[in-house]
Coordinates of C-alpha atoms in Angstrom, one line a residue:
M1 CA 113.7 94.4 84.3
T2 CA 113.3 97.4 86.6
G3 CA 116.2 99.4 88.0
W4 CA 116.0 97.6 91.4
S5 CA 115.7 94.2 89.7
V6 CA 119.1 94.9 88.0
F7 CA 120.4 96.2 91.3
A8 CA 119.3 93.1 93.3
A9 CA 120.6 90.7 90.6
A10 CA 124.0 92.2 90.8
M11 CA 124.0 91.9 94.6
V12 CA 122.9 88.3 94.6
L13 CA 124.8 87.0 91.6
G14 CA 127.9 89.1 92.1
A15 CA 128.2 90.6 88.6
T16 CA 131.6 89.9 87.0
P17 CA 133.7 93.0 87.2
A18 CA 134.7 94.7 84.0
A19 CA 138.3 94.5 82.9
D20 CA 139.1 98.0 84.1
A21 CA 137.4 97.7 87.5
S22 CA 139.6 97.2 90.5
A23 CA 140.0 93.5 91.2
D24 CA 140.3 94.0 94.9
E25 CA 137.3 96.3 95.3
R26 CA 135.6 95.8 98.6
Q27 CA 132.1 94.3 98.5
P28 CA 129.3 96.9 99.0
S29 CA 126.3 96.6 101.2
A30 CA 122.8 97.9 101.2
I31 CA 122.2 101.0 103.3
A32 CA 119.3 103.3 104.1
C33 CA 118.8 106.0 101.5
P34 CA 118.2 109.7 102.4
E35 CA 114.6 110.4 103.0
A36 CA 114.4 112.4 99.8
V37 CA 114.8 109.2 97.7
A38 CA 113.9 106.5 100.2
E39 CA 110.5 105.8 98.6
V40 CA 111.8 105.6 95.0
A41 CA 115.3 104.0 95.2
E42 CA 117.6 101.6 97.0
C43 CA 121.1 102.6 98.1
L44 CA 124.4 100.7 98.3
S45 CA 127.7 101.7 100.0
G46 CA 131.2 100.4 99.4
R47 CA 134.8 101.2 99.4
D48 CA 137.1 101.0 96.3
A49 CA 140.6 99.7 96.2
N50 CA 142.1 103.1 96.9
G51 CA 140.1 103.6 100.0
A52 CA 137.4 106.0 98.6
W53 CA 133.9 105.3 99.9
Y54 CA 131.1 105.4 97.3
V55 CA 127.3 105.4 97.4
I56 CA 125.0 104.2 94.6
A57 CA 121.3 105.1 94.4
M58 CA 119.3 102.9 92.1
P59 CA 115.7 104.1 91.4
A60 CA 113.0 101.4 91.1
E61 CA 112.0 102.8 87.8
W62 CA 115.5 103.3 86.3
N63 CA 115.7 105.3 83.0
R64 CA 118.9 103.5 82.0
R65 CA 120.9 106.7 82.7
L66 CA 123.7 107.2 85.2
I67 CA 124.9 110.3 86.9
V68 CA 128.5 110.2 88.2
H69 CA 128.8 112.9 90.8
A70 CA 132.0 114.8 91.9
H71 CA 131.4 116.6 95.2
G72 CA 132.7 120.0 96.3
G73 CA 135.0 121.1 99.0
P74 CA 137.6 119.9 99.2
R75 CA 136.6 118.3 102.5
M76 CA 139.4 118.3 104.9
G77 CA 138.5 115.5 107.3
E78 CA 139.0 111.7 106.9
P79 CA 136.4 110.4 104.4
A80 CA 133.5 108.5 106.0
A81 CA 131.1 106.0 104.4
D82 CA 128.1 108.2 104.8
D83 CA 129.6 111.4 103.4
P84 CA 128.1 111.0 99.9
L85 CA 124.6 110.9 101.4
E86 CA 124.6 114.6 101.8
D87 CA 125.3 115.1 98.1
L88 CA 122.7 112.5 97.2
D89 CA 120.1 114.3 99.2
R90 CA 121.1 117.7 97.7
F91 CA 120.7 116.3 94.1
S92 CA 117.8 113.9 94.9
V93 CA 115.7 115.3 92.1
M94 CA 117.9 113.5 89.7
V95 CA 117.2 110.1 91.3
R96 CA 113.5 110.9 91.6
K97 CA 113.6 111.6 87.8
G98 CA 114.8 108.1 87.2
Y99 CA 118.6 108.5 87.0
A100 CA 120.9 106.1 88.8
W101 CA 123.5 108.0 90.9
V102 CA 127.0 107.3 92.2
G103 CA 129.2 109.5 94.3
S104 CA 132.7 109.1 95.8
T105 CA 134.2 110.6 98.9
Y106 CA 137.6 110.5 97.2
R107 CA 140.3 108.5 98.9
R108 CA 141.4 111.2 101.3
G109 CA 140.5 114.6 102.5
G110 CA 142.3 117.7 101.4
Y111 CA 143.4 119.1 98.0
G112 CA 144.0 117.0 94.9
V113 CA 142.0 117.5 91.7
R114 CA 143.7 114.7 89.7
M115 CA 143.2 112.3 92.5
A116 CA 139.6 113.2 92.9
A117 CA 139.0 113.0 89.2
E118 CA 140.5 109.4 89.2
D119 CA 138.3 108.4 92.2
T120 CA 135.3 109.8 90.5
D121 CA 136.0 107.8 87.4
N122 CA 136.6 104.7 89.5
S123 CA 133.1 105.1 90.9
R124 CA 131.8 105.0 87.3
K125 CA 133.8 101.8 86.7
I126 CA 132.3 100.2 89.8
F127 CA 128.8 101.0 88.7
W128 CA 129.4 99.7 85.2
S129 CA 131.0 96.5 86.5
R130 CA 128.0 95.7 88.7
F131 CA 125.0 96.8 86.6
G132 CA 126.4 96.9 83.1
R133 CA 126.9 99.9 80.9
P134 CA 123.9 102.3 81.0
D135 CA 122.4 103.7 77.9
R136 CA 123.9 107.0 78.9
T137 CA 126.5 108.1 81.5
L138 CA 126.6 111.8 82.5
L139 CA 129.4 113.4 84.6
H140 CA 128.2 116.0 87.2
G141 CA 130.4 118.3 89.2
Q142 CA 129.3 120.8 91.9
S143 CA 131.5 123.6 93.3
W144 CA 135.1 122.4 93.7
G145 CA 133.7 119.2 92.2
G146 CA 133.2 121.3 89.0
N147 CA 137.0 121.6 88.8
V148 CA 137.2 117.8 89.5
A149 CA 134.6 117.0 86.8
A150 CA 136.1 119.3 84.2
K151 CA 139.5 117.6 84.9
A152 CA 137.9 114.2 84.8
S153 CA 136.4 115.1 81.5
E154 CA 139.8 116.0 80.1
L155 CA 141.5 112.9 81.5
H156 CA 138.9 110.1 81.5
A157 CA 136.3 111.0 78.9
L158 CA 137.6 108.4 76.5
D159 CA 138.9 104.9 76.9
L160 CA 142.1 103.6 75.4
E161 CA 140.4 102.8 72.1
G162 CA 138.8 106.2 71.8
G163 CA 135.4 105.1 72.9
R164 CA 133.3 107.3 75.3
N165 CA 133.3 106.6 79.0
Y166 CA 130.8 109.5 79.3
D167 CA 128.2 111.0 77.0
G168 CA 128.0 114.5 78.5
V169 CA 129.1 116.8 81.3
L170 CA 127.0 119.0 83.6
I171 CA 128.8 121.4 86.0
T172 CA 126.9 123.5 88.5
N173 CA 128.4 126.5 90.3
G174 CA 131.7 125.1 89.4
V175 CA 135.3 126.3 90.2
L176 CA 136.2 126.5 86.6
S177 CA 139.0 129.1 86.7
G178 CA 141.7 126.5 87.5
G179 CA 143.6 126.0 90.6
T180 CA 146.2 128.7 90.1
R181 CA 143.5 131.4 89.8
A182 CA 140.7 130.1 92.0
Y183 CA 142.2 130.9 95.4
Q184 CA 144.2 134.1 94.8
F185 CA 141.3 136.2 96.2
R186 CA 141.4 134.3 99.4
A187 CA 145.1 134.8 99.8
S188 CA 144.4 138.5 99.4
L189 CA 141.7 138.2 102.0
R190 CA 144.1 136.7 104.5
A191 CA 146.5 139.6 103.9
V192 CA 143.9 142.3 104.1
Y193 CA 142.3 140.7 107.2
Q194 CA 145.6 140.5 109.0
F195 CA 146.4 144.2 108.2
Y196 CA 143.2 145.2 110.0
C197 CA 142.9 142.5 112.7
R198 CA 146.4 141.4 113.6
N199 CA 145.0 138.2 115.3
H200 CA 145.6 135.5 112.7
P201 CA 148.4 135.0 113.7
A202 CA 148.0 136.9 117.0
A203 CA 150.7 138.7 118.9
G204 CA 152.7 136.2 120.9
E205 CA 152.0 133.3 118.5
T206 CA 154.6 131.9 116.1
S207 CA 154.8 134.2 113.2
Y208 CA 154.3 132.8 109.7
P209 CA 153.4 134.2 106.3
V210 CA 149.6 134.3 105.8
W211 CA 149.8 132.4 102.5
Q212 CA 150.6 129.2 104.5
G213 CA 147.2 129.2 106.1
L214 CA 148.7 127.8 109.2
P215 CA 152.0 126.4 110.1
A216 CA 152.3 122.7 109.1
E217 CA 151.6 121.2 112.6
A218 CA 149.4 124.0 114.0
R219 CA 146.0 123.1 115.2
M220 CA 143.0 125.4 115.2
S221 CA 139.3 124.7 115.1
R222 CA 136.8 126.5 113.0
A223 CA 135.1 127.7 116.2
E224 CA 138.4 129.2 117.3
L225 CA 138.9 130.9 114.0
R226 CA 135.3 132.3 114.1
E227 CA 136.0 133.7 117.6
R228 CA 139.0 135.6 116.3
V229 CA 137.1 137.0 113.4
D230 CA 134.2 138.1 115.6
A231 CA 136.6 139.7 118.2
C232 CA 138.0 141.8 115.4
T233 CA 134.9 142.6 113.3
G234 CA 131.8 141.8 115.4
V235 CA 130.6 139.7 112.4
D236 CA 128.6 137.4 114.6
R237 CA 126.7 140.0 116.5
P238 CA 124.0 142.5 115.4
A239 CA 125.4 145.6 113.7
A240 CA 124.1 147.8 116.6
D241 CA 126.3 145.8 119.0
R242 CA 129.6 146.3 117.2
T243 CA 132.1 148.8 118.4
P244 CA 132.9 151.6 116.0
E245 CA 136.3 150.0 115.5
Q246 CA 134.8 146.6 114.7
A247 CA 132.3 148.2 112.3
R248 CA 135.1 150.1 110.5
R249 CA 137.4 147.1 110.2
L250 CA 134.5 144.9 108.9
R251 CA 133.5 147.6 106.4
D252 CA 137.0 148.0 105.1
I253 CA 137.7 144.2 104.8
L254 CA 134.5 143.6 102.9
A255 CA 134.9 146.6 100.7
V256 CA 138.4 145.8 99.6
T257 CA 138.0 142.1 99.1
G258 CA 134.4 141.9 97.7
V259 CA 133.5 139.1 100.1
G260 CA 130.0 139.2 101.6
E261 CA 129.5 139.6 105.3
E262 CA 127.8 136.2 105.7
Q263 CA 130.6 134.5 103.8
L264 CA 133.6 136.1 105.6
V265 CA 134.2 133.4 108.1
S266 CA 133.8 130.6 105.5
H267 CA 136.2 132.2 103.0
L268 CA 138.7 132.8 105.8
S269 CA 138.3 129.1 106.8
W270 CA 139.3 128.0 103.3
A271 CA 142.2 130.5 103.4
T272 CA 143.3 128.9 106.7
F273 CA 142.7 125.1 106.6
L274 CA 142.7 124.5 102.9
F275 CA 145.8 126.6 102.5
Q276 CA 147.6 124.7 105.2
D277 CA 146.8 121.4 103.4
L278 CA 147.6 122.7 100.0
V279 CA 150.9 124.4 100.9
H280 CA 152.4 121.9 103.4
R281 CA 151.0 118.6 102.2
R282 CA 150.7 119.0 98.5
L283 CA 153.3 121.7 97.5
G284 CA 156.2 120.9 99.8
G285 CA 155.8 124.2 101.7
R286 CA 156.0 126.3 98.6
N287 CA 153.9 129.3 97.9
P288 CA 151.5 129.4 94.9
F289 CA 150.0 132.8 95.7
D290 CA 151.0 136.3 94.7
N291 CA 149.8 139.7 95.7
S292 CA 153.1 141.5 95.0
M293 CA 151.5 143.7 92.3
V294 CA 148.0 144.0 93.7
V295 CA 146.7 147.5 94.3
Y296 CA 144.0 147.3 97.0
S297 CA 141.2 149.8 96.9
G298 CA 137.9 150.6 98.5
S299 CA 139.0 151.1 102.1
S300 CA 138.9 154.2 104.2
D301 CA 142.6 154.7 103.7
D302 CA 143.9 152.8 100.6
A303 CA 147.4 154.4 100.9
A304 CA 147.9 153.0 104.4
L305 CA 146.6 149.6 103.4
N306 CA 148.8 149.2 100.3
A307 CA 151.8 150.4 102.3
G308 CA 151.3 148.1 105.2
V309 CA 149.6 144.9 103.9
E310 CA 151.8 141.8 103.8
R311 CA 153.2 141.1 100.4
F312 CA 154.2 137.8 98.9
T313 CA 155.5 136.4 95.6
A314 CA 154.6 133.0 94.2
D315 CA 157.2 130.3 93.9
S316 CA 157.3 129.2 90.2
D317 CA 157.6 125.5 91.1
A318 CA 154.5 125.7 93.4
V319 CA 152.5 127.4 90.6
A320 CA 153.6 124.7 88.1
R321 CA 152.6 121.9 90.5
L322 CA 149.2 123.4 91.2
A323 CA 148.6 124.1 87.5
Y324 CA 149.4 120.5 86.6
D325 CA 147.0 119.2 89.2
A326 CA 144.1 121.6 88.9
D327 CA 144.3 124.0 85.9
L328 CA 142.2 123.2 82.8
S329 CA 143.2 122.9 79.2
G330 CA 139.8 123.4 77.6
L331 CA 140.4 120.3 75.4
I332 CA 136.9 118.9 76.0
V333 CA 135.5 116.2 73.7
L334 CA 132.0 115.9 75.2
P335 CA 128.9 118.1 75.2
T336 CA 129.4 120.2 78.3
L337 CA 126.8 122.4 80.0
T338 CA 127.5 124.7 82.9
L339 CA 124.8 126.2 85.2
H340 CA 125.8 129.0 87.6
A341 CA 123.9 131.3 89.9
L342 CA 124.6 134.9 88.9
D343 CA 125.0 136.0 92.6
D344 CA 126.8 132.9 93.8
P345 CA 128.4 134.1 97.1
T346 CA 131.1 131.4 97.2
V347 CA 132.3 130.8 93.6
S348 CA 132.0 134.0 91.6
Y349 CA 130.0 133.9 88.3
E350 CA 133.1 135.4 86.7
V351 CA 134.7 132.0 86.6
E352 CA 132.4 131.1 83.7
A353 CA 134.0 133.7 81.5
A354 CA 137.4 132.3 82.4
Y355 CA 136.4 128.8 81.5
A356 CA 134.8 130.0 78.2
A357 CA 138.1 131.7 77.3
T358 CA 140.0 128.5 78.1
V359 CA 137.7 126.4 76.0
A360 CA 137.8 128.9 73.2
A361 CA 141.6 129.0 73.2
A362 CA 141.5 125.2 72.7
G363 CA 139.1 125.5 69.8
R364 CA 136.3 123.6 71.5
S365 CA 133.6 126.3 72.1
H366 CA 131.1 124.3 70.0
L367 CA 131.1 121.8 72.9
L368 CA 130.3 124.3 75.7
V369 CA 127.0 125.9 76.6
Q370 CA 126.7 128.1 79.7
A371 CA 123.5 129.1 81.5
A372 CA 122.8 131.4 84.4
T373 CA 120.1 131.8 87.0
D374 CA 119.2 134.8 89.1
E375 CA 119.8 132.9 92.3
D376 CA 122.1 133.9 95.1
Q377 CA 122.9 130.4 96.5
H378 CA 125.9 128.2 96.0
S379 CA 125.4 124.7 97.4
K380 CA 121.9 124.1 96.1
L381 CA 120.0 125.6 93.2
A382 CA 116.3 125.2 92.3
D383 CA 115.4 121.7 91.2
G384 CA 114.0 123.1 88.0
G385 CA 117.4 124.3 87.0
Y386 CA 118.9 120.8 87.3
L387 CA 116.0 119.2 85.4
T388 CA 116.2 121.7 82.6
A389 CA 119.9 121.4 82.3
L390 CA 119.7 117.6 82.1
A391 CA 116.9 117.7 79.6
A392 CA 118.9 120.1 77.4
L393 CA 122.1 118.1 77.7
E394 CA 120.2 114.9 76.9
R395 CA 118.7 116.4 73.8
W396 CA 122.1 117.7 72.7
I397 CA 123.5 114.2 73.0
E398 CA 120.6 112.7 71.1
D399 CA 120.4 114.9 68.1
G400 CA 123.5 117.0 68.1
S401 CA 121.6 120.3 68.4
R402 CA 123.6 122.6 70.6
P403 CA 121.2 124.1 73.2
D404 CA 120.3 127.8 73.3
P405 CA 120.2 129.1 76.9
S406 CA 117.7 131.8 75.9
G407 CA 115.1 129.0 75.7
F408 CA 115.9 127.4 79.1
Q409 CA 113.3 129.4 81.1
A410 CA 110.5 128.4 78.8
M411 CA 111.8 124.8 78.7
C412 CA 111.9 124.8 82.5
L413 CA 108.3 126.2 82.8
G414 CA 107.2 123.4 80.4
L415 CA 108.6 120.6 82.4
A416 CA 106.2 118.6 84.6
S417 CA 107.0 119.1 88.4
A418 CA 110.0 121.3 87.6
G419 CA 109.2 123.6 90.4
E420 CA 110.9 127.0 90.5
C421 CA 112.5 128.3 87.3
R422 CA 115.1 131.0 87.6
F423 CA 117.0 131.1 84.3
L424 CA 118.3 134.4 82.9
A425 CA 118.4 135.2 79.3
P426 CA 122.0 135.4 78.0
A427 CA 123.4 138.9 77.6
P428 CA 123.4 140.0 73.9
A429 CA 126.7 139.6 72.1
A430 CA 128.8 142.8 71.7
P431 CA 128.5 144.5 68.3

């Protein structure tokens, strides 16, 4: 029976839900697939018992493998039924290769790693209940979804009897340093930006500590934020059109924080709207960020910056709550492969070392393989990278041989229709 035959049978016959699937799950319906997979797959959309929307893509020639996708963000708006289509389109090469795919919006917008991990696993349960258990189920997380997938791997890898819910984990450009460390640089960015620009908050507005992002009930659009950043730094205009003051402020902000010019507004957006959600809605108004001991450097006047920048100290309860939700233990039980662009402008490649240390401290390094490419993109890497990572992960699951990333470039070049291959050889081990 082809993949779509299984899909259609489940739709017509109403496959009996598995015992762990939500009994009141809302019935899904057929939808148009993204153009990238429309000729090879059929798509289905539904909503689970917690209110999370999901999309399933079933290829006509199904290879009996399933990819359970955890998306990045977190997205701040109310989830919509078609939100997963963007992720499906981005990772369409997986469906074209024969993998079934399911992705959840999560039940609400905003921060919540454990919540998102549960919703991701619920999408797996829904797929299994309708189409039966595939021969292999792989968990994939992208960006913040990498944190979600890593947490889901720790919480939901095994069922109550110790059997595997997943066979392996793939994380791409993932936020793997844990919630308590992942956003500290953006808190510093807010403080440094405010030292130079003084317009977020601006004079005459209600004063608040920058670690809040915004006051709880404040409303600001991304366009309004961008206007403020441009007014201070000229970031949206050609360099020749910036005033000397704008050019100096922009140069100092970027030099001190390490943020790229093209990413300045997006990082400040996270440090505004995500911080507002995280602090006020998830942490009871408490502060998880700390720059009390940070020594800032790289500006035209470091002494003035360090003397005048806003300082703040983390609340221990806020740190504990955030750690419980989003930090990682490293106690992995499944083969786990991470793929990260060396020059990722959004999630620094340095998080890979942090995750490796966490896994090593848990004594699980034998279950982690990390690969890098020479790319400078965050949201989408070359398709050849995904295909190679999946092939290496599948082989690892099949025969137990831990992959060697030094062979990934050759493996990629040897795959049919892999496209561009950008793998870097691992750095030699220190003597």
